[in-house]
Amino acid sequence: KQPRINPSIRDSRVLTNSILQNKTVRIDPSCELLIKDLKYVQVDDEQNIVKDRKTDVRKADLLDTFRYALNTFYGDFVRFNI
């Protein structure tokens, strides 16, 4: 499933953080790049994810995919569970 429009970074960050704080989420250890993104992604003063295509450290591509998946399958989580 692919959304017509990507969710806003702010909204999907709230959703992702809410799920990670309130549910048990298991990520297979072989998903090393996603785990790295989850640990080290940075946000700027406007709460946007800092990305830099020149370096693997700041691509955040797998984090984007993770956020999109949570938005697609658990988009109502915040509304119904908090």
PDB file of N, CA and C in Angstrom, residues 2-75:
ATOM      1  N   GLN A   2       0.559   2.147  -0.880  1.00  0.00           N
ATOM      2  CA  GLN A   2       1.316   3.386  -0.940  1.00  0.00           C
ATOM      3  C   GLN A   2       0.328   4.549  -0.898  1.00  0.00           C
ATOM      4  N   PRO A   3       0.513   5.472   0.054  1.00  0.00           N
ATOM      5  CA  PRO A   3      -0.416   6.593   0.132  1.00  0.00           C
ATOM      6  C   PRO A   3      -0.262   7.521  -1.061  1.00  0.00           C
ATOM      7  N   ARG A   4      -1.329   8.208  -1.397  1.00  0.00           N
ATOM      8  CA  ARG A   4      -1.259   9.185  -2.491  1.00  0.00           C
ATOM      9  C   ARG A   4      -0.337  10.328  -2.123  1.00  0.00           C
ATOM     10  N   ILE A   5      -0.404  10.719  -0.847  1.00  0.00           N
ATOM     11  CA  ILE A   5       0.436  11.806  -0.348  1.00  0.00           C
ATOM     12  C   ILE A   5       1.143  11.298   0.903  1.00  0.00           C
ATOM     13  N   ASN A   6       2.437  11.555   0.987  1.00  0.00           N
ATOM     14  CA  ASN A   6       3.174  11.153   2.178  1.00  0.00           C
ATOM     15  C   ASN A   6       2.642  11.921   3.387  1.00  0.00           C
ATOM     16  N   PRO A   7       2.540  11.263   4.526  1.00  0.00           N
ATOM     17  CA  PRO A   7       2.097  11.969   5.731  1.00  0.00           C
ATOM     18  C   PRO A   7       3.127  13.024   6.114  1.00  0.00           C
ATOM     19  N   SER A   8       2.671  14.042   6.817  1.00  0.00           N
ATOM     20  CA  SER A   8       3.621  15.075   7.241  1.00  0.00           C
ATOM     21  C   SER A   8       4.634  14.450   8.195  1.00  0.00           C
ATOM     22  N   ILE A   9       5.830  14.970   8.168  1.00  0.00           N
ATOM     23  CA  ILE A   9       6.877  14.447   9.050  1.00  0.00           C
ATOM     24  C   ILE A   9       6.453  14.618  10.500  1.00  0.00           C
ATOM     25  N   ARG A  10       5.909  15.777  10.840  1.00  0.00           N
ATOM     26  CA  ARG A  10       5.500  16.036  12.219  1.00  0.00           C
ATOM     27  C   ARG A  10       4.456  15.031  12.685  1.00  0.00           C
ATOM     28  N   ASP A  11       3.408  14.840  11.892  1.00  0.00           N
ATOM     29  CA  ASP A  11       2.347  13.916  12.290  1.00  0.00           C
ATOM     30  C   ASP A  11       2.851  12.480  12.379  1.00  0.00           C
ATOM     31  N   SER A  12       3.671  12.077  11.422  1.00  0.00           N
ATOM     32  CA  SER A  12       4.150  10.695  11.450  1.00  0.00           C
ATOM     33  C   SER A  12       5.173  10.477  12.566  1.00  0.00           C
ATOM     34  N   ARG A  13       5.897  11.525  12.954  1.00  0.00           N
ATOM     35  CA  ARG A  13       6.802  11.410  14.105  1.00  0.00           C
ATOM     36  C   ARG A  13       6.003  11.223  15.382  1.00  0.00           C
ATOM     37  N   VAL A  14       4.915  11.974  15.537  1.00  0.00           N
ATOM     38  CA  VAL A  14       4.061  11.828  16.718  1.00  0.00           C
ATOM     39  C   VAL A  14       3.501  10.413  16.768  1.00  0.00           C
ATOM     40  N   LEU A  15       2.998   9.932  15.643  1.00  0.00           N
ATOM     41  CA  LEU A  15       2.451   8.579  15.590  1.00  0.00           C
ATOM     42  C   LEU A  15       3.520   7.543  15.920  1.00  0.00           C
ATOM     43  N   THR A  16       4.656   7.625  15.265  1.00  0.00           N
ATOM     44  CA  THR A  16       5.739   6.662  15.480  1.00  0.00           C
ATOM     45  C   THR A  16       6.203   6.672  16.935  1.00  0.00           C
ATOM     46  N   ASN A  17       6.449   7.848  17.485  1.00  0.00           N
ATOM     47  CA  ASN A  17       6.898   7.940  18.873  1.00  0.00           C
ATOM     48  C   ASN A  17       5.840   7.414  19.833  1.00  0.00           C
ATOM     49  N   SER A  18       4.569   7.677  19.550  1.00  0.00           N
ATOM     50  CA  SER A  18       3.491   7.190  20.410  1.00  0.00           C
ATOM     51  C   SER A  18       3.433   5.666  20.419  1.00  0.00           C
ATOM     52  N   ILE A  19       3.552   5.082  19.244  1.00  0.00           N
ATOM     53  CA  ILE A  19       3.533   3.616  19.157  1.00  0.00           C
ATOM     54  C   ILE A  19       4.740   3.025  19.868  1.00  0.00           C
ATOM     55  N   LEU A  20       5.916   3.588  19.619  1.00  0.00           N
ATOM     56  CA  LEU A  20       7.129   3.049  20.239  1.00  0.00           C
ATOM     57  C   LEU A  20       7.105   3.202  21.760  1.00  0.00           C
ATOM     58  N   GLN A  21       6.457   4.240  22.282  1.00  0.00           N
ATOM     59  CA  GLN A  21       6.396   4.458  23.728  1.00  0.00           C
ATOM     60  C   GLN A  21       5.311   3.630  24.403  1.00  0.00           C
ATOM     61  N   ASN A  22       4.273   3.264  23.668  1.00  0.00           N
ATOM     62  CA  ASN A  22       3.114   2.639  24.301  1.00  0.00           C
ATOM     63  C   ASN A  22       2.875   1.177  23.928  1.00  0.00           C
ATOM     64  N   LYS A  23       3.585   0.675  22.982  1.00  0.00           N
ATOM     65  CA  LYS A  23       3.421  -0.710  22.541  1.00  0.00           C
ATOM     66  C   LYS A  23       4.772  -1.398  22.482  1.00  0.00           C
ATOM     67  N   THR A  24       4.753  -2.690  22.565  1.00  0.00           N
ATOM     68  CA  THR A  24       5.981  -3.451  22.374  1.00  0.00           C
ATOM     69  C   THR A  24       6.188  -3.637  20.879  1.00  0.00           C
ATOM     70  N   VAL A  25       7.263  -3.082  20.392  1.00  0.00           N
ATOM     71  CA  VAL A  25       7.603  -3.186  18.971  1.00  0.00           C
ATOM     72  C   VAL A  25       8.909  -3.956  18.883  1.00  0.00           C
ATOM     73  N   ARG A  26       8.885  -5.056  18.171  1.00  0.00           N
ATOM     74  CA  ARG A  26      10.090  -5.865  18.016  1.00  0.00           C
ATOM     75  C   ARG A  26      10.641  -5.679  16.613  1.00  0.00           C
ATOM     76  N   ILE A  27      11.894  -5.316  16.557  1.00  0.00           N
ATOM     77  CA  ILE A  27      12.572  -5.130  15.272  1.00  0.00           C
ATOM     78  C   ILE A  27      13.685  -6.156  15.217  1.00  0.00           C
ATOM     79  N   ASP A  28      13.658  -6.951  14.178  1.00  0.00           N
ATOM     80  CA  ASP A  28      14.658  -8.000  14.029  1.00  0.00           C
ATOM     81  C   ASP A  28      16.054  -7.378  14.012  1.00  0.00           C
ATOM     82  N   PRO A  29      16.999  -7.953  14.747  1.00  0.00           N
ATOM     83  CA  PRO A  29      18.361  -7.419  14.800  1.00  0.00           C
ATOM     84  C   PRO A  29      19.037  -7.318  13.429  1.00  0.00           C
ATOM     85  N   SER A  30      18.553  -8.098  12.461  1.00  0.00           N
ATOM     86  CA  SER A  30      19.158  -8.009  11.126  1.00  0.00           C
ATOM     87  C   SER A  30      18.787  -6.711  10.415  1.00  0.00           C
ATOM     88  N   CYS A  31      17.837  -5.956  10.945  1.00  0.00           N
ATOM     89  CA  CYS A  31      17.428  -4.667  10.360  1.00  0.00           C
ATOM     90  C   CYS A  31      18.347  -3.564  10.885  1.00  0.00           C
ATOM     91  N   GLU A  32      19.630  -3.757  10.691  1.00  0.00           N
ATOM     92  CA  GLU A  32      20.643  -2.873  11.273  1.00  0.00           C
ATOM     93  C   GLU A  32      20.492  -1.418  10.840  1.00  0.00           C
ATOM     94  N   LEU A  33      20.165  -1.183   9.573  1.00  0.00           N
ATOM     95  CA  LEU A  33      20.062   0.197   9.101  1.00  0.00           C
ATOM     96  C   LEU A  33      18.842   0.909   9.692  1.00  0.00           C
ATOM     97  N   LEU A  34      17.737   0.209   9.843  1.00  0.00           N
ATOM     98  CA  LEU A  34      16.566   0.802  10.490  1.00  0.00           C
ATOM     99  C   LEU A  34      16.883   1.117  11.950  1.00  0.00           C
ATOM    100  N   ILE A  35      17.519   0.195  12.630  1.00  0.00           N
ATOM    101  CA  ILE A  35      17.881   0.414  14.033  1.00  0.00           C
ATOM    102  C   ILE A  35      18.800   1.623  14.148  1.00  0.00           C
ATOM    103  N   LYS A  36      19.741   1.748  13.235  1.00  0.00           N
ATOM    104  CA  LYS A  36      20.642   2.905  13.237  1.00  0.00           C
ATOM    105  C   LYS A  36      19.854   4.198  13.035  1.00  0.00           C
ATOM    106  N   ASP A  37      18.927   4.184  12.067  1.00  0.00           N
ATOM    107  CA  ASP A  37      18.098   5.373  11.852  1.00  0.00           C
ATOM    108  C   ASP A  37      17.310   5.722  13.111  1.00  0.00           C
ATOM    109  N   LEU A  38      16.705   4.732  13.747  1.00  0.00           N
ATOM    110  CA  LEU A  38      15.909   4.984  14.942  1.00  0.00           C
ATOM    111  C   LEU A  38      16.763   5.550  16.079  1.00  0.00           C
ATOM    112  N   LYS A  39      17.995   5.128  16.168  1.00  0.00           N
ATOM    113  CA  LYS A  39      18.869   5.594  17.243  1.00  0.00           C
ATOM    114  C   LYS A  39      19.440   6.978  16.979  1.00  0.00           C
ATOM    115  N   TYR A  40      19.782   7.272  15.719  1.00  0.00           N
ATOM    116  CA  TYR A  40      20.611   8.440  15.462  1.00  0.00           C
ATOM    117  C   TYR A  40      19.988   9.549  14.627  1.00  0.00           C
ATOM    118  N   VAL A  41      18.754   9.383  14.172  1.00  0.00           N
ATOM    119  CA  VAL A  41      18.169  10.442  13.359  1.00  0.00           C
ATOM    120  C   VAL A  41      18.080  11.724  14.183  1.00  0.00           C
ATOM    121  N   GLN A  42      18.260  12.840  13.516  1.00  0.00           N
ATOM    122  CA  GLN A  42      18.208  14.132  14.193  1.00  0.00           C
ATOM    123  C   GLN A  42      17.094  14.968  13.587  1.00  0.00           C
ATOM    124  N   VAL A  43      16.582  15.893  14.374  1.00  0.00           N
ATOM    125  CA  VAL A  43      15.585  16.834  13.880  1.00  0.00           C
ATOM    126  C   VAL A  43      16.113  18.247  14.053  1.00  0.00           C
ATOM    127  N   ASP A  44      15.630  19.132  13.182  1.00  0.00           N
ATOM    128  CA  ASP A  44      16.065  20.525  13.273  1.00  0.00           C
ATOM    129  C   ASP A  44      15.135  21.312  14.192  1.00  0.00           C
ATOM    130  N   ASP A  45      15.314  22.622  14.251  1.00  0.00           N
ATOM    131  CA  ASP A  45      14.514  23.468  15.143  1.00  0.00           C
ATOM    132  C   ASP A  45      13.033  23.471  14.786  1.00  0.00           C
ATOM    133  N   GLU A  46      12.713  23.130  13.553  1.00  0.00           N
ATOM    134  CA  GLU A  46      11.314  23.096  13.112  1.00  0.00           C
ATOM    135  C   GLU A  46      10.732  21.682  13.176  1.00  0.00           C
ATOM    136  N   GLN A  47      11.471  20.770  13.827  1.00  0.00           N
ATOM    137  CA  GLN A  47      11.053  19.382  14.030  1.00  0.00           C
ATOM    138  C   GLN A  47      11.021  18.562  12.748  1.00  0.00           C
ATOM    139  N   ASN A  48      11.757  18.987  11.746  1.00  0.00           N
ATOM    140  CA  ASN A  48      11.897  18.208  10.519  1.00  0.00           C
ATOM    141  C   ASN A  48      13.108  17.299  10.640  1.00  0.00           C
ATOM    142  N   ILE A  49      13.014  16.128  10.057  1.00  0.00           N
ATOM    143  CA  ILE A  49      14.128  15.186  10.078  1.00  0.00           C
ATOM    144  C   ILE A  49      15.269  15.745   9.234  1.00  0.00           C
ATOM    145  N   VAL A  50      16.457  15.751   9.797  1.00  0.00           N
ATOM    146  CA  VAL A  50      17.633  16.237   9.097  1.00  0.00           C
ATOM    147  C   VAL A  50      18.114  15.133   8.169  1.00  0.00           C
ATOM    148  N   LYS A  51      18.153  15.441   6.881  1.00  0.00           N
ATOM    149  CA  LYS A  51      18.585  14.448   5.889  1.00  0.00           C
ATOM    150  C   LYS A  51      19.739  15.001   5.091  1.00  0.00           C
ATOM    151  N   ASP A  52      20.617  14.117   4.714  1.00  0.00           N
ATOM    152  CA  ASP A  52      21.751  14.482   3.879  1.00  0.00           C
ATOM    153  C   ASP A  52      22.041  13.285   2.990  1.00  0.00           C
ATOM    154  N   ARG A  53      21.775  13.394   1.729  1.00  0.00           N
ATOM    155  CA  ARG A  53      21.941  12.280   0.789  1.00  0.00           C
ATOM    156  C   ARG A  53      23.411  11.920   0.553  1.00  0.00           C
ATOM    157  N   LYS A  54      24.330  12.783   0.987  1.00  0.00           N
ATOM    158  CA  LYS A  54      25.752  12.516   0.761  1.00  0.00           C
ATOM    159  C   LYS A  54      26.340  11.534   1.764  1.00  0.00           C
ATOM    160  N   THR A  55      25.620  11.275   2.841  1.00  0.00           N
ATOM    161  CA  THR A  55      26.148  10.397   3.871  1.00  0.00           C
ATOM    162  C   THR A  55      25.096   9.385   4.299  1.00  0.00           C
ATOM    163  N   ASP A  56      25.497   8.156   4.519  1.00  0.00           N
ATOM    164  CA  ASP A  56      24.567   7.110   4.957  1.00  0.00           C
ATOM    165  C   ASP A  56      23.986   7.405   6.332  1.00  0.00           C
ATOM    166  N   VAL A  57      24.707   8.155   7.137  1.00  0.00           N
ATOM    167  CA  VAL A  57      24.280   8.416   8.499  1.00  0.00           C
ATOM    168  C   VAL A  57      22.984   9.231   8.530  1.00  0.00           C
ATOM    169  N   ARG A  58      22.772  10.060   7.526  1.00  0.00           N
ATOM    170  CA  ARG A  58      21.614  10.956   7.560  1.00  0.00           C
ATOM    171  C   ARG A  58      20.628  10.749   6.419  1.00  0.00           C
ATOM    172  N   LYS A  59      20.632   9.612   5.797  1.00  0.00           N
ATOM    173  CA  LYS A  59      19.646   9.379   4.740  1.00  0.00           C
ATOM    174  C   LYS A  59      18.257   9.159   5.316  1.00  0.00           C
ATOM    175  N   ALA A  60      18.155   8.367   6.368  1.00  0.00           N
ATOM    176  CA  ALA A  60      16.898   8.077   7.067  1.00  0.00           C
ATOM    177  C   ALA A  60      15.858   7.421   6.166  1.00  0.00           C
ATOM    178  N   ASP A  61      16.289   6.756   5.096  1.00  0.00           N
ATOM    179  CA  ASP A  61      15.350   6.112   4.171  1.00  0.00           C
ATOM    180  C   ASP A  61      14.558   5.001   4.845  1.00  0.00           C
ATOM    181  N   LEU A  62      15.202   4.195   5.661  1.00  0.00           N
ATOM    182  CA  LEU A  62      14.477   3.110   6.314  1.00  0.00           C
ATOM    183  C   LEU A  62      13.550   3.637   7.401  1.00  0.00           C
ATOM    184  N   LEU A  63      13.939   4.698   8.055  1.00  0.00           N
ATOM    185  CA  LEU A  63      13.045   5.327   9.012  1.00  0.00           C
ATOM    186  C   LEU A  63      11.805   5.862   8.296  1.00  0.00           C
ATOM    187  N   ASP A  64      11.988   6.468   7.125  1.00  0.00           N
ATOM    188  CA  ASP A  64      10.846   6.946   6.340  1.00  0.00           C
ATOM    189  C   ASP A  64       9.899   5.795   6.023  1.00  0.00           C
ATOM    190  N   THR A  65      10.447   4.687   5.582  1.00  0.00           N
ATOM    191  CA  THR A  65       9.629   3.518   5.253  1.00  0.00           C
ATOM    192  C   THR A  65       8.883   3.017   6.487  1.00  0.00           C
ATOM    193  N   PHE A  66       9.565   2.971   7.618  1.00  0.00           N
ATOM    194  CA  PHE A  66       8.957   2.543   8.874  1.00  0.00           C
ATOM    195  C   PHE A  66       7.811   3.478   9.256  1.00  0.00           C
ATOM    196  N   ARG A  67       8.037   4.793   9.159  1.00  0.00           N
ATOM    197  CA  ARG A  67       6.997   5.771   9.484  1.00  0.00           C
ATOM    198  C   ARG A  67       5.798   5.608   8.549  1.00  0.00           C
ATOM    199  N   TYR A  68       6.066   5.405   7.258  1.00  0.00           N
ATOM    200  CA  TYR A  68       4.969   5.247   6.289  1.00  0.00           C
ATOM    201  C   TYR A  68       4.170   3.980   6.583  1.00  0.00           C
ATOM    202  N   ALA A  69       4.850   2.905   6.946  1.00  0.00           N
ATOM    203  CA  ALA A  69       4.153   1.655   7.257  1.00  0.00           C
ATOM    204  C   ALA A  69       3.264   1.830   8.486  1.00  0.00           C
ATOM    205  N   LEU A  70       3.792   2.473   9.519  1.00  0.00           N
ATOM    206  CA  LEU A  70       2.983   2.707  10.713  1.00  0.00           C
ATOM    207  C   LEU A  70       1.792   3.592  10.384  1.00  0.00           C
ATOM    208  N   ASN A  71       2.004   4.611   9.563  1.00  0.00           N
ATOM    209  CA  ASN A  71       0.908   5.490   9.173  1.00  0.00           C
ATOM    210  C   ASN A  71      -0.156   4.734   8.382  1.00  0.00           C
ATOM    211  N   THR A  72       0.270   3.835   7.506  1.00  0.00           N
ATOM    212  CA  THR A  72      -0.673   3.079   6.684  1.00  0.00           C
ATOM    213  C   THR A  72      -1.496   2.110   7.516  1.00  0.00           C
ATOM    214  N   PHE A  73      -0.843   1.373   8.400  1.00  0.00           N
ATOM    215  CA  PHE A  73      -1.524   0.298   9.115  1.00  0.00           C
ATOM    216  C   PHE A  73      -2.005   0.658  10.521  1.00  0.00           C
ATOM    217  N   TYR A  74      -1.465   1.741  11.101  1.00  0.00           N
ATOM    218  CA  TYR A  74      -1.840   2.128  12.460  1.00  0.00           C
ATOM    219  C   TYR A  74      -2.111   3.627  12.558  1.00  0.00           C
ATOM    220  N   GLY A  75      -2.582   4.216  11.484  1.00  0.00           N
ATOM    221  CA  GLY A  75      -2.779   5.656  11.422  1.00  0.00           C
ATOM    222  C   GLY A  75      -3.726   6.226  12.464  1.00  0.00           C
TER     223      GLY A  75
END
